[in-house]
């Protein structure tokens, strides 16, 4: 059995950041990932031709100056110089075969009447629908804004807690308001994975856990075993719930209460000269089989353009490719490369703060079990890193 101080399972940004904090503290840490690369929803697959590589985001795409914990890691990994601005191209609505600007689709008289409520209305205890339909007006919410919100976690967000979408956080003044990295977000995943003292194993699905002789034993699908005093799980809540059944029924049961949605993401790369559509940041598509198509036009490339279509789950490949070609106005032979990924995003509901408090209370009885993921304080990258930091700090207390 391979012995470690810490084993972290799941190498999305939650697991990577948790492993980063452990390694920085001098703990011998192993990170186990089921997929063939680290990054999870925070990864940028590449298409290489003639010695050049074109990257595309299949999940997260934008970081902000308010992502202070993420920036702390970026700084310590020496990546500040590769922070790259995003070109100012519009987020547009795609409806009935037409691309329309979000702003021009708004009803301004309704916005003027409702808008001032932003100064008095509190988000606490309100759903996204109840809060924002008062701020922007019912019609604007129904026809425009709700689709923009739905595109963020690729699911209907009417019942999400309003205070968990677009949180306001303190910003760093010395960093661009919004940005990516010269080689995409994967740059951060790569830099953390390369930290000395961190062993990263990809292609290792964790299938069971047990407690034995005062340590955790983690078993992967290939039969390998990893022992450690401290266990970090940074997985979708349902996966953590299943694995923890043998360690704490109460924690497993509480995790099992959460719901999540899967997002079927398909990325396509097209030669620039084969695509007539004007540059966009993303197409947001009301009542379609995809929630959004996020483009690489925010970091323009000389030769290629790329789009990640985020589909509702369960559609067959042919249907998805047909829709991609229709929206982009191209034939299938124009697609140079296709990438696919299934992302998992939580379906948050009112009462989530109470759920969060209870899991933290239950974890007080399991000091060496650290739980991170995108279902605690929120699903943004910074929420994931902040949760990992807080869990790491709990270890030291
Ligand atoms: C389409 C989309 C766009 C987004 N855009 C943004 C954005 O622009 N900005 C932003 O701040 N946030 C954005 N987000 C949210 C953010 O990207 C995610 O919430 C965050 O990346 C999730 O990280 P995570 O590590 O918690 O989970 P994940 O990235 O899902 O990582 C979990 C990892 O666990 C692995 N795993 C699962 N089961 C096992 C197992 N049994 N054994 C081993 N490994 C396992 C998975 O393969 C995966 O790599 C977006 C999300 C999506 C889906």
Coordinates of C-alpha atoms and ligand atoms in Angstrom, one line a residue:
X1 CA 0.0 0.0 0.0
X2 CA 1.3 3.5 -0.9
X3 CA 1.6 5.6 2.3
X4 CA 0.9 9.3 2.3
X5 CA 0.1 12.1 4.8
X6 CA -2.9 13.1 2.7
X7 CA -4.9 11.5 -0.1
X8 CA -7.1 13.8 -2.1
X9 CA -9.7 12.3 -4.5
X10 CA -10.9 14.3 -7.5
X11 CA -8.6 16.7 -9.4
X12 CA -10.9 19.5 -10.4
X13 CA -10.1 22.9 -9.0
X14 CA -11.5 21.9 -5.6
X15 CA -9.2 18.9 -5.3
X16 CA -6.2 20.7 -6.9
X17 CA -6.5 23.6 -4.5
X18 CA -6.9 21.3 -1.5
X19 CA -3.8 19.3 -2.6
X20 CA -1.9 22.6 -3.1
X21 CA -2.6 23.8 0.5
X22 CA -1.5 20.5 1.9
X23 CA 1.7 20.4 -0.2
X24 CA 2.6 24.0 0.7
X25 CA 2.4 22.9 4.4
X26 CA 5.0 20.2 3.7
X27 CA 2.5 17.2 3.7
X28 CA 3.2 14.3 1.4
X29 CA 0.1 14.4 -0.7
X30 CA -1.4 12.1 -3.4
X31 CA -4.1 13.3 -5.8
X32 CA -6.2 10.6 -7.5
X33 CA -8.3 11.5 -10.6
X34 CA -10.6 9.2 -12.6
X35 CA -10.2 11.1 -15.9
X36 CA -7.1 11.2 -18.1
X37 CA -6.1 14.7 -17.1
X38 CA -6.4 17.0 -14.1
X39 CA -8.7 20.0 -14.1
X40 CA -12.2 18.5 -14.2
X41 CA -14.6 21.4 -15.2
X42 CA -11.6 23.6 -15.2
X43 CA -9.7 22.1 -18.0
X44 CA -8.8 23.2 -21.5
X45 CA -8.4 20.4 -24.1
X46 CA -6.0 21.1 -26.9
X47 CA -6.0 20.6 -30.7
X48 CA -2.4 20.5 -32.1
X49 CA -1.6 21.1 -35.7
X50 CA 1.8 21.9 -37.2
X51 CA 3.5 22.5 -33.9
X52 CA 0.8 24.9 -32.7
X53 CA -1.9 24.2 -30.2
X54 CA -5.4 25.6 -30.0
X55 CA -7.1 25.3 -26.7
X56 CA -10.8 25.5 -25.8
X57 CA -12.6 25.6 -22.5
X58 CA -15.2 22.8 -22.0
X59 CA -16.3 24.1 -18.6
X60 CA -15.3 27.2 -16.8
X61 CA -13.9 30.0 -18.9
X62 CA -13.6 33.3 -16.9
X63 CA -11.9 34.3 -13.7
X64 CA -12.4 37.6 -11.9
X65 CA -10.3 40.1 -9.9
X66 CA -12.4 39.1 -6.9
X67 CA -11.0 35.5 -7.0
X68 CA -8.5 36.3 -4.3
X69 CA -7.7 32.8 -3.1
X70 CA -7.3 31.6 -6.6
X71 CA -5.0 34.5 -7.3
X72 CA -2.9 33.6 -4.2
X73 CA -2.3 30.2 -5.8
X74 CA -1.7 31.7 -9.3
X75 CA 0.9 34.1 -7.8
X76 CA 2.7 31.4 -5.8
X77 CA 2.8 29.2 -9.0
X78 CA 4.5 32.1 -10.9
X79 CA 1.5 32.4 -13.3
X80 CA 0.6 36.1 -12.9
X81 CA 2.4 37.0 -16.2
X82 CA 0.3 34.6 -18.1
X83 CA -3.0 36.3 -17.0
X84 CA -4.7 37.2 -20.3
X85 CA -7.5 39.8 -21.0
X86 CA -10.7 38.6 -22.6
X87 CA -11.6 40.4 -25.8
X88 CA -14.7 42.5 -25.5
X89 CA -17.1 40.5 -27.6
X90 CA -20.8 40.3 -26.8
X91 CA -22.9 37.7 -25.0
X92 CA -25.8 37.3 -27.4
X93 CA -29.2 35.6 -27.5
X94 CA -29.7 32.9 -30.2
X95 CA -33.4 32.6 -31.0
X96 CA -35.2 31.4 -34.1
X97 CA -31.9 31.2 -36.0
X98 CA -31.1 34.8 -35.2
X99 CA -28.2 36.2 -33.1
X100 CA -29.4 39.2 -31.1
X101 CA -27.7 41.3 -28.5
X102 CA -28.8 40.7 -24.9
X103 CA -29.2 44.4 -24.2
X104 CA -31.3 45.1 -27.3
X105 CA -33.7 42.3 -26.2
X106 CA -34.5 44.0 -22.9
X107 CA -37.7 46.0 -22.4
X108 CA -36.3 49.4 -21.1
X109 CA -39.5 50.9 -19.8
X110 CA -40.0 47.8 -17.6
X111 CA -36.4 48.0 -16.5
X112 CA -36.7 51.6 -15.6
X113 CA -39.8 51.0 -13.4
X114 CA -38.3 47.9 -11.7
X115 CA -34.6 48.8 -11.5
X116 CA -34.6 51.0 -8.4
X117 CA -35.8 48.1 -6.3
X118 CA -32.2 46.9 -6.4
X119 CA -31.4 49.5 -3.6
X120 CA -34.1 48.2 -1.2
X121 CA -34.7 44.5 -2.0
X122 CA -32.7 41.9 -0.1
X123 CA -31.6 38.7 -1.7
X124 CA -31.8 36.6 1.6
X125 CA -34.5 34.0 1.5
X126 CA -35.5 34.7 -2.1
X127 CA -35.1 32.6 -5.2
X128 CA -33.5 33.8 -8.3
X129 CA -36.9 34.1 -10.0
X130 CA -38.6 36.0 -7.1
X131 CA -35.7 38.4 -6.6
X132 CA -34.7 39.1 -10.2
X133 CA -38.2 39.3 -11.6
X134 CA -38.7 42.2 -9.2
X135 CA -35.4 43.9 -10.2
X136 CA -35.7 43.6 -14.0
X137 CA -39.4 43.2 -14.4
X138 CA -41.4 40.0 -15.0
X139 CA -41.2 40.1 -18.8
X140 CA -37.5 40.9 -18.9
X141 CA -36.9 38.1 -16.5
X142 CA -39.0 35.6 -18.5
X143 CA -37.8 36.5 -22.0
X144 CA -34.1 37.5 -21.4
X145 CA -32.5 37.4 -18.0
X146 CA -33.6 34.0 -16.8
X147 CA -31.9 32.4 -19.9
X148 CA -28.7 34.2 -19.1
X149 CA -28.9 32.8 -15.5
X150 CA -29.8 29.3 -16.8
X151 CA -26.7 29.4 -19.0
X152 CA -24.4 29.8 -16.0
X153 CA -24.9 26.3 -14.4
X154 CA -26.7 24.9 -17.6
X155 CA -30.0 24.2 -15.9
X156 CA -33.1 26.1 -14.9
X157 CA -32.1 28.4 -12.1
X158 CA -35.6 29.8 -11.1
X159 CA -35.4 28.0 -7.7
X160 CA -31.7 28.7 -6.9
X161 CA -31.1 30.9 -3.8
X162 CA -30.7 34.5 -5.2
X163 CA -27.7 35.1 -2.8
X164 CA -25.7 32.3 -4.4
X165 CA -25.7 33.6 -7.9
X166 CA -23.3 36.5 -8.8
X167 CA -21.9 37.1 -5.3
X168 CA -20.2 40.3 -4.6
X169 CA -16.7 39.9 -3.3
X170 CA -13.8 42.2 -2.7
X171 CA -11.7 42.8 -5.8
X172 CA -8.0 43.1 -6.3
X173 CA -7.2 46.4 -7.9
X174 CA -3.9 45.2 -9.5
X175 CA -5.6 42.5 -11.5
X176 CA -7.8 42.6 -14.6
X177 CA -11.5 42.6 -13.8
X178 CA -12.0 39.4 -15.8
X179 CA -9.4 37.3 -17.4
X180 CA -8.2 33.9 -18.5
X181 CA -4.6 32.5 -19.0
X182 CA -2.5 32.5 -22.1
X183 CA -2.8 28.7 -22.3
X184 CA -6.4 28.6 -20.9
X185 CA -7.4 27.7 -17.3
X186 CA -5.6 24.4 -17.6
X187 CA -2.4 26.4 -17.0
X188 CA -3.4 26.6 -13.3
X189 CA -4.2 22.9 -13.1
X190 CA -0.9 22.0 -14.7
X191 CA 1.1 24.3 -12.4
X192 CA -0.5 22.8 -9.3
X193 CA 0.0 19.3 -10.6
X194 CA 3.7 20.0 -11.1
X195 CA 4.3 21.0 -7.4
X196 CA 7.0 19.0 -5.8
X197 CA 5.8 16.8 -3.0
X198 CA 2.5 16.2 -4.9
X199 CA 2.0 12.8 -6.5
X200 CA -0.8 13.0 -9.2
X201 CA -2.3 9.8 -10.6
X202 CA -4.8 10.2 -13.4
X203 CA -6.9 7.3 -14.8
X204 CA -7.5 6.1 -11.2
X205 CA -11.2 5.9 -10.2
X206 CA -11.7 5.6 -6.5
X207 CA -14.2 2.8 -5.9
X208 CA -14.1 2.3 -2.1
X209 CA -12.8 3.7 1.2
X210 CA -12.3 2.2 4.6
X211 CA -10.8 3.2 8.0
X212 CA -8.2 0.9 9.3
X213 CA -5.6 1.2 12.1
X214 CA -6.2 4.9 12.5
X215 CA -5.9 5.8 8.8
X216 CA -8.0 5.9 5.7
X217 CA -7.4 3.4 3.0
X218 CA -8.5 4.5 -0.5
X219 CA -9.0 1.8 -3.2
X220 CA -9.0 2.4 -6.9
X221 CA -10.6 0.4 -9.7
X222 CA -7.3 -1.2 -10.7
X223 CA -7.0 -2.6 -7.1
X224 CA -4.3 -0.2 -5.9
X225 CA -4.5 1.0 -2.2
X226 CA -3.4 4.3 -0.8
X227 CA -3.2 4.9 2.9
X228 CA -3.2 8.3 4.7
X229 CA -4.1 9.8 8.0
X230 CA -6.0 12.6 6.2
X231 CA -8.5 12.1 3.4
X232 CA -9.8 14.9 1.2
X233 CA -12.8 14.3 -1.1
X234 CA -13.4 16.8 -3.8
X235 CA -16.0 15.0 -5.9
X236 CA -19.6 15.6 -7.0
X237 CA -21.7 15.3 -3.8
X238 CA -23.4 12.0 -5.0
X239 CA -20.0 10.4 -5.5
X240 CA -18.7 11.5 -2.0
X241 CA -22.0 10.3 -0.5
X242 CA -21.6 6.9 -2.0
X243 CA -17.9 6.5 -1.0
X244 CA -18.5 7.7 2.6
X245 CA -21.1 5.1 3.3
X246 CA -18.5 2.9 4.9
X247 CA -17.0 5.8 7.0
X248 CA -19.9 7.9 8.3
X249 CA -23.5 7.0 7.5
X250 CA -24.7 10.4 8.8
X251 CA -22.3 12.4 6.5
X252 CA -23.1 10.2 3.6
X253 CA -26.8 10.6 4.2
X254 CA -26.6 14.3 4.5
X255 CA -24.5 14.6 1.2
X256 CA -27.1 12.4 -0.4
X257 CA -29.8 15.0 0.1
X258 CA -28.2 17.3 -2.5
X259 CA -29.3 17.3 -6.1
X260 CA -27.0 18.0 -9.1
X261 CA -27.4 18.3 -12.9
X262 CA -25.1 16.8 -15.5
X263 CA -24.1 19.0 -18.5
X264 CA -23.2 17.3 -21.7
X265 CA -20.5 19.6 -23.2
X266 CA -19.3 19.3 -26.8
X267 CA -16.4 21.4 -28.1
X268 CA -15.8 22.0 -31.8
X269 CA -12.8 23.6 -33.6
X270 CA -13.3 25.2 -37.0
X271 CA -10.9 27.0 -39.3
X272 CA -11.5 30.7 -39.1
X273 CA -12.2 31.1 -42.8
X274 CA -15.0 28.5 -42.7
X275 CA -17.1 30.4 -40.2
X276 CA -19.1 33.5 -41.1
X277 CA -20.6 34.2 -37.7
X278 CA -19.4 37.5 -36.1
X279 CA -17.3 37.0 -32.9
X280 CA -19.3 36.4 -29.7
X281 CA -18.4 35.6 -26.1
X282 CA -21.3 33.1 -26.0
X283 CA -24.7 32.4 -27.5
X284 CA -27.4 31.9 -25.0
X285 CA -30.2 29.9 -26.3
X286 CA -33.7 30.1 -24.7
X287 CA -35.7 26.9 -24.8
X288 CA -33.3 25.0 -27.0
X289 CA -31.5 21.6 -26.5
X290 CA -28.4 23.5 -25.4
X291 CA -28.2 26.2 -22.8
X292 CA -25.2 28.1 -24.2
X293 CA -22.4 27.9 -26.7
X294 CA -19.3 29.5 -25.2
X295 CA -16.7 30.7 -27.7
X296 CA -12.9 31.1 -27.8
X297 CA -13.5 34.5 -29.6
X298 CA -12.6 36.1 -26.2
X299 CA -9.0 35.1 -26.9
X300 CA -8.8 35.3 -30.7
X301 CA -6.6 32.9 -32.6
X302 CA -5.1 33.5 -36.0
X303 CA -6.3 30.2 -37.6
X304 CA -9.1 28.7 -35.6
X305 CA -12.3 29.4 -33.7
X306 CA -13.9 27.2 -31.1
X307 CA -17.2 26.7 -29.4
X308 CA -18.2 24.6 -26.4
X309 CA -21.9 23.8 -26.6
X310 CA -23.5 22.9 -23.2
X311 CA -26.4 20.5 -23.9
X312 CA -29.2 19.2 -21.7
X313 CA -28.2 15.6 -20.8
X314 CA -29.3 12.4 -22.5
X315 CA -29.3 13.5 -26.2
X316 CA -27.8 11.3 -28.9
X317 CA -24.6 12.4 -30.7
X318 CA -26.2 12.9 -34.0
X319 CA -28.8 15.3 -32.7
X320 CA -26.1 17.3 -30.9
X321 CA -23.9 17.5 -34.0
X322 CA -26.8 18.4 -36.2
X323 CA -27.8 21.3 -33.9
X324 CA -24.1 22.5 -33.7
X325 CA -23.9 22.6 -37.5
X326 CA -27.3 24.4 -37.8
X327 CA -26.3 27.1 -35.3
X328 CA -22.9 27.7 -36.7
X329 CA -24.2 27.5 -40.3
X330 CA -21.6 24.9 -41.4
X331 CA -21.5 21.4 -42.8
X332 CA -20.1 18.6 -40.6
X333 CA -16.9 18.4 -42.7
X334 CA -16.0 21.9 -41.6
X335 CA -15.4 20.6 -38.0
X336 CA -11.7 20.0 -37.5
X337 CA -11.9 18.5 -34.0
X338 CA -14.5 17.5 -31.5
X339 CA -14.1 17.3 -27.7
X340 CA -16.6 16.0 -25.2
X341 CA -17.0 16.2 -21.4
X342 CA -19.7 15.5 -18.9
X343 CA -19.7 18.2 -16.2
X344 CA -21.6 18.0 -12.9
X345 CA -23.1 21.2 -11.3
X346 CA -25.1 21.4 -8.1
X347 CA -28.8 22.2 -8.2
X348 CA -28.9 24.6 -5.3
X349 CA -32.2 25.3 -3.4
X350 CA -33.4 27.6 -0.6
X351 CA -32.2 26.1 2.7
X352 CA -28.8 25.4 1.3
X353 CA -27.1 27.5 4.0
X354 CA -28.7 25.3 6.7
X355 CA -27.5 22.2 4.8
X356 CA -24.0 23.7 4.7
X357 CA -24.0 24.4 8.4
X358 CA -25.2 20.9 9.3
X359 CA -22.4 19.2 7.2
X360 CA -19.8 21.4 8.9
X361 CA -21.2 20.3 12.3
X362 CA -21.0 16.7 11.3
X363 CA -17.5 17.1 10.0
X364 CA -16.4 18.4 13.4
X365 CA -16.5 14.8 14.5
X366 CA -14.2 13.8 11.7
X367 CA -11.2 16.1 11.9
X368 CA -9.1 14.2 9.3
X369 CA -11.8 14.0 6.7
X370 CA -11.8 17.1 4.5
X371 CA -14.7 17.7 2.1
X372 CA -14.5 20.2 -0.8
X373 CA -16.4 20.7 -4.0
X374 CA -18.6 23.2 -5.9
X375 CA -21.7 22.6 -3.6
X376 CA -20.7 24.5 -0.4
X377 CA -20.6 28.3 -0.6
X378 CA -21.3 28.3 -4.3
X379 CA -20.2 26.8 -7.6
X380 CA -17.7 29.5 -8.9
X381 CA -14.1 28.7 -9.0
X382 CA -13.4 31.0 -6.1
X383 CA -16.0 29.3 -4.0
X384 CA -14.3 25.9 -4.6
X385 CA -10.8 27.3 -3.7
X386 CA -12.2 29.1 -0.6
X387 CA -13.9 25.9 0.6
X388 CA -10.6 23.9 0.1
X389 CA -8.7 26.6 2.0
X390 CA -11.2 26.5 4.9
X391 CA -11.1 22.7 5.0
X392 CA -7.3 22.8 5.0
X393 CA -7.3 25.3 7.9
X394 CA -9.7 23.1 9.9
X395 CA -7.0 20.4 9.8
X396 CA -4.5 22.7 11.5
X397 CA -6.9 23.7 14.3
Ligands
LIG1 C1 -20.1 24.8 -18.4 C2 -19.6 25.5 -17.1 C3 -19.1 26.8 -17.2 C4 -18.6 27.3 -16.0 N1 -18.1 28.6 -16.1 C5 -17.5 29.1 -15.0 C6 -16.8 30.4 -15.0 O1 -16.6 30.9 -16.1 N2 -16.2 30.9 -13.9 C7 -16.4 30.2 -12.7 O2 -15.9 30.8 -11.7 N3 -17.0 29.0 -12.6 C8 -17.5 28.5 -13.7 N4 -18.1 27.2 -13.6 C9 -18.2 26.5 -12.3 C10 -16.8 25.9 -12.0 O3 -16.1 25.6 -13.2 C11 -17.0 24.5 -11.3 O4 -18.0 24.6 -10.3 C12 -15.7 24.0 -10.8 O5 -14.7 23.9 -11.8 C13 -16.0 22.6 -10.1 O6 -14.7 22.1 -9.6 P1 -14.7 20.8 -8.7 O7 -13.3 20.5 -8.5 O8 -15.5 21.1 -7.5 O9 -15.5 19.7 -9.5 P2 -15.1 19.0 -10.9 O10 -14.4 20.0 -11.8 O11 -16.3 18.3 -11.4 O12 -14.0 17.9 -10.4 C14 -14.3 16.7 -9.8 C15 -13.3 15.7 -10.3 O13 -13.5 14.5 -9.7 C16 -13.3 13.4 -10.6 N5 -13.9 12.2 -10.1 C17 -15.3 11.9 -10.1 N6 -15.4 10.7 -9.5 C18 -14.2 10.2 -9.2 C19 -13.8 9.0 -8.6 N7 -14.6 8.1 -8.2 N8 -12.4 8.8 -8.4 C20 -11.5 9.8 -8.8 N9 -11.9 10.9 -9.4 C21 -13.3 11.2 -9.6 C22 -13.9 14.0 -11.9 O14 -13.3 13.3 -13.0 C23 -13.4 15.4 -11.8 O15 -12.2 15.7 -12.4 C24 -18.6 26.6 -14.8 C25 -19.1 25.3 -14.8 C26 -19.6 24.7 -15.9 C27 -20.0 23.3 -15.9

